[in-house]
PDB file of C-alpha atoms in Angstrom:
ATOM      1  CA  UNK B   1     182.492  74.452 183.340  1.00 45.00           C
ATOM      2  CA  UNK B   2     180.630  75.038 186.548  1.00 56.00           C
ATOM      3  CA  UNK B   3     183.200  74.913 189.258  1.00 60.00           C
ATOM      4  CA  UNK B   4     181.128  73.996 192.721  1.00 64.00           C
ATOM      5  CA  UNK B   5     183.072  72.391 195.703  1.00 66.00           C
ATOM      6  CA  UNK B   6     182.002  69.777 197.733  1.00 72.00           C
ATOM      7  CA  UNK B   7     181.940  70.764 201.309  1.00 79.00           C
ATOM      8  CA  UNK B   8     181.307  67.793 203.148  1.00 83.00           C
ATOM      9  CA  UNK B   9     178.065  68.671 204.678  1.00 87.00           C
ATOM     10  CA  UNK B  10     180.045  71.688 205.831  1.00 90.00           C
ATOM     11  CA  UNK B  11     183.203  70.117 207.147  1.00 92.00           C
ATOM     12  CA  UNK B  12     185.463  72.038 204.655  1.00 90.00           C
ATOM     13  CA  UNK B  13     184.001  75.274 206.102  1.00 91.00           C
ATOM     14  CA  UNK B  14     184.742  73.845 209.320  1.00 95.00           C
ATOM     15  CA  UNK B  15     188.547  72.414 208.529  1.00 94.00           C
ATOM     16  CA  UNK B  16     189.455  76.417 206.627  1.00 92.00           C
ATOM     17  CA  UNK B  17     187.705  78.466 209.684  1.00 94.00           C
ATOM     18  CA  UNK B  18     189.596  76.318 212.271  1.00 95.00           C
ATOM     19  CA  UNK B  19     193.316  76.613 210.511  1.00 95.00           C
ATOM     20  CA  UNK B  20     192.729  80.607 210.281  1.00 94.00           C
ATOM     21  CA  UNK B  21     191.712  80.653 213.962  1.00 93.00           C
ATOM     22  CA  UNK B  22     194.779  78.040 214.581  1.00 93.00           C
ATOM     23  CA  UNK B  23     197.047  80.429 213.110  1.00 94.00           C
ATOM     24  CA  UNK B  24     196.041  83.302 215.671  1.00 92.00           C
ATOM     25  CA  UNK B  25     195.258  86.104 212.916  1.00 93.00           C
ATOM     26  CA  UNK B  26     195.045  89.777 214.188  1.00 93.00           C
ATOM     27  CA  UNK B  27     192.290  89.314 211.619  1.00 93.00           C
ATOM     28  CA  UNK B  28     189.704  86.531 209.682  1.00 92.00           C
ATOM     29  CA  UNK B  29     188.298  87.632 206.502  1.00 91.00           C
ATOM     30  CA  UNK B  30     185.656  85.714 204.998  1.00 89.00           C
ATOM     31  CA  UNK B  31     185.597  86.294 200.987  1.00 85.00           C
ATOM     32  CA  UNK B  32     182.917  84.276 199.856  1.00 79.00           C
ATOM     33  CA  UNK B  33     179.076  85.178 201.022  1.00 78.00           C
ATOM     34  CA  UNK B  34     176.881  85.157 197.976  1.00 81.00           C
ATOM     35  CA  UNK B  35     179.299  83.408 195.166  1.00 79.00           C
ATOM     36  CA  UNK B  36     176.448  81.068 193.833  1.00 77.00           C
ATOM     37  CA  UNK B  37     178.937  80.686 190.402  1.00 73.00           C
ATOM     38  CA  UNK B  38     181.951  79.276 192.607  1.00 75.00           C
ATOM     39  CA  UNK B  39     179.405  76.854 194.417  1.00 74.00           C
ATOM     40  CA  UNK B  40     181.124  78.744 197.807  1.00 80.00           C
ATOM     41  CA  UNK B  41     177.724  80.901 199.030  1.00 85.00           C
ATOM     42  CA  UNK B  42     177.326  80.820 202.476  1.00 90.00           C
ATOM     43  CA  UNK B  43     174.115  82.926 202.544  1.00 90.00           C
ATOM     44  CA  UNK B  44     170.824  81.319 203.127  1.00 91.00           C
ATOM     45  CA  UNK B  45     170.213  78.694 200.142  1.00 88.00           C
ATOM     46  CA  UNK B  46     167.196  77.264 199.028  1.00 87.00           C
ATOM     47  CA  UNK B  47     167.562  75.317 195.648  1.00 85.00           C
ATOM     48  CA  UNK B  48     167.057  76.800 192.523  1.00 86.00           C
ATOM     49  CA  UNK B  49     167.882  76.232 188.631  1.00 89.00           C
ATOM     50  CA  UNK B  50     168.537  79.452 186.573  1.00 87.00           C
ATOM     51  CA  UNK B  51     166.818  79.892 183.311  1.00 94.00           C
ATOM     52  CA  UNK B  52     169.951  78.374 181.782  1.00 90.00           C
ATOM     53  CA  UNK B  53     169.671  75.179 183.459  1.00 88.00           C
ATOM     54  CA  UNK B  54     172.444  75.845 186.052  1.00 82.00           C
ATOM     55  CA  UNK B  55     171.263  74.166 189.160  1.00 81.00           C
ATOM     56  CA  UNK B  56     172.252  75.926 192.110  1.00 79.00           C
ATOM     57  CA  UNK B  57     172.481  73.452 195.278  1.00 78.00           C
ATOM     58  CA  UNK B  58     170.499  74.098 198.833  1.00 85.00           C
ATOM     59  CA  UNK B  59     172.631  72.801 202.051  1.00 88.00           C
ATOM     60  CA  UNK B  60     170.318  69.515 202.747  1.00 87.00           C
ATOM     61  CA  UNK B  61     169.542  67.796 205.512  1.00 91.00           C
ATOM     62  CA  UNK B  62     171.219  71.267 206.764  1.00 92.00           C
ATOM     63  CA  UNK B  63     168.791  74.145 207.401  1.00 94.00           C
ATOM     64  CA  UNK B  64     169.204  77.240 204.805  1.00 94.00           C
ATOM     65  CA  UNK B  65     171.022  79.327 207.586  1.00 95.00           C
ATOM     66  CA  UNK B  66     173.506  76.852 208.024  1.00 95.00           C
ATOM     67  CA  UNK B  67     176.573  78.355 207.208  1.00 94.00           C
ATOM     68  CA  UNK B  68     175.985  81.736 208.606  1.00 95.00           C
ATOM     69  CA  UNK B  69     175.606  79.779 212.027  1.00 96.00           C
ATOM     70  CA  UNK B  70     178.721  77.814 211.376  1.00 96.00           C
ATOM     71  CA  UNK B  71     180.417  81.442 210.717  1.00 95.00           C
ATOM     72  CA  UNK B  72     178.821  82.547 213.734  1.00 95.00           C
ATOM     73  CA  UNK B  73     180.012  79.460 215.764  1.00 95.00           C
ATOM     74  CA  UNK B  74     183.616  80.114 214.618  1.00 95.00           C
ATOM     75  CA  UNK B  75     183.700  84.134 214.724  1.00 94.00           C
ATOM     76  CA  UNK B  76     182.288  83.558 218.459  1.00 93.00           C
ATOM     77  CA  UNK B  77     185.515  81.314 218.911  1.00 88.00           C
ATOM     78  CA  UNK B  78     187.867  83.478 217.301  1.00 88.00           C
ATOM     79  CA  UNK B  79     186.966  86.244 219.687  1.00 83.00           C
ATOM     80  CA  UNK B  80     186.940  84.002 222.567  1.00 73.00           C
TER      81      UNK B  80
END
């Protein structure tokens, strides 16, 4: 089965990045930057549908940066 999560339009992104910088980490890691099978990419997206008919999901009404400026936005705040 395809696993993809259902981020809310990013607000999962935004709920995980803000209880790592809540936690006040010597350290965030970010795991998850091109993991199309896991539905977790945060790279630049455009839709797309493999060969096999896997449909692979852009980040609409969202531009296809958004999630490397929400990782900005919250690195920026976890340095701050």
């Amino acid at each position: 089965a395809h696993n993809v999560r259902d981020r809310r339009r990013g607000a999962y992104y935004d709920r995980m990045w803000g209880a790592a910088v809540g936690a006040e980490p010597d350290a965030v890691s970010v795991t998850s930057y091109n993991e199309w099978g896991e539905g977790t990419q945060i790279e630049a997206a455009v839709p797309y549908t493999s060969p096999d008919g896997l449909e692979h999901r852009d980040y609409l009404p969202e531009q296809p940066d958004f999630y490397l400026r929400r990782t900005r936005h919250w690195a920026d705040h976890y340095r701050a």
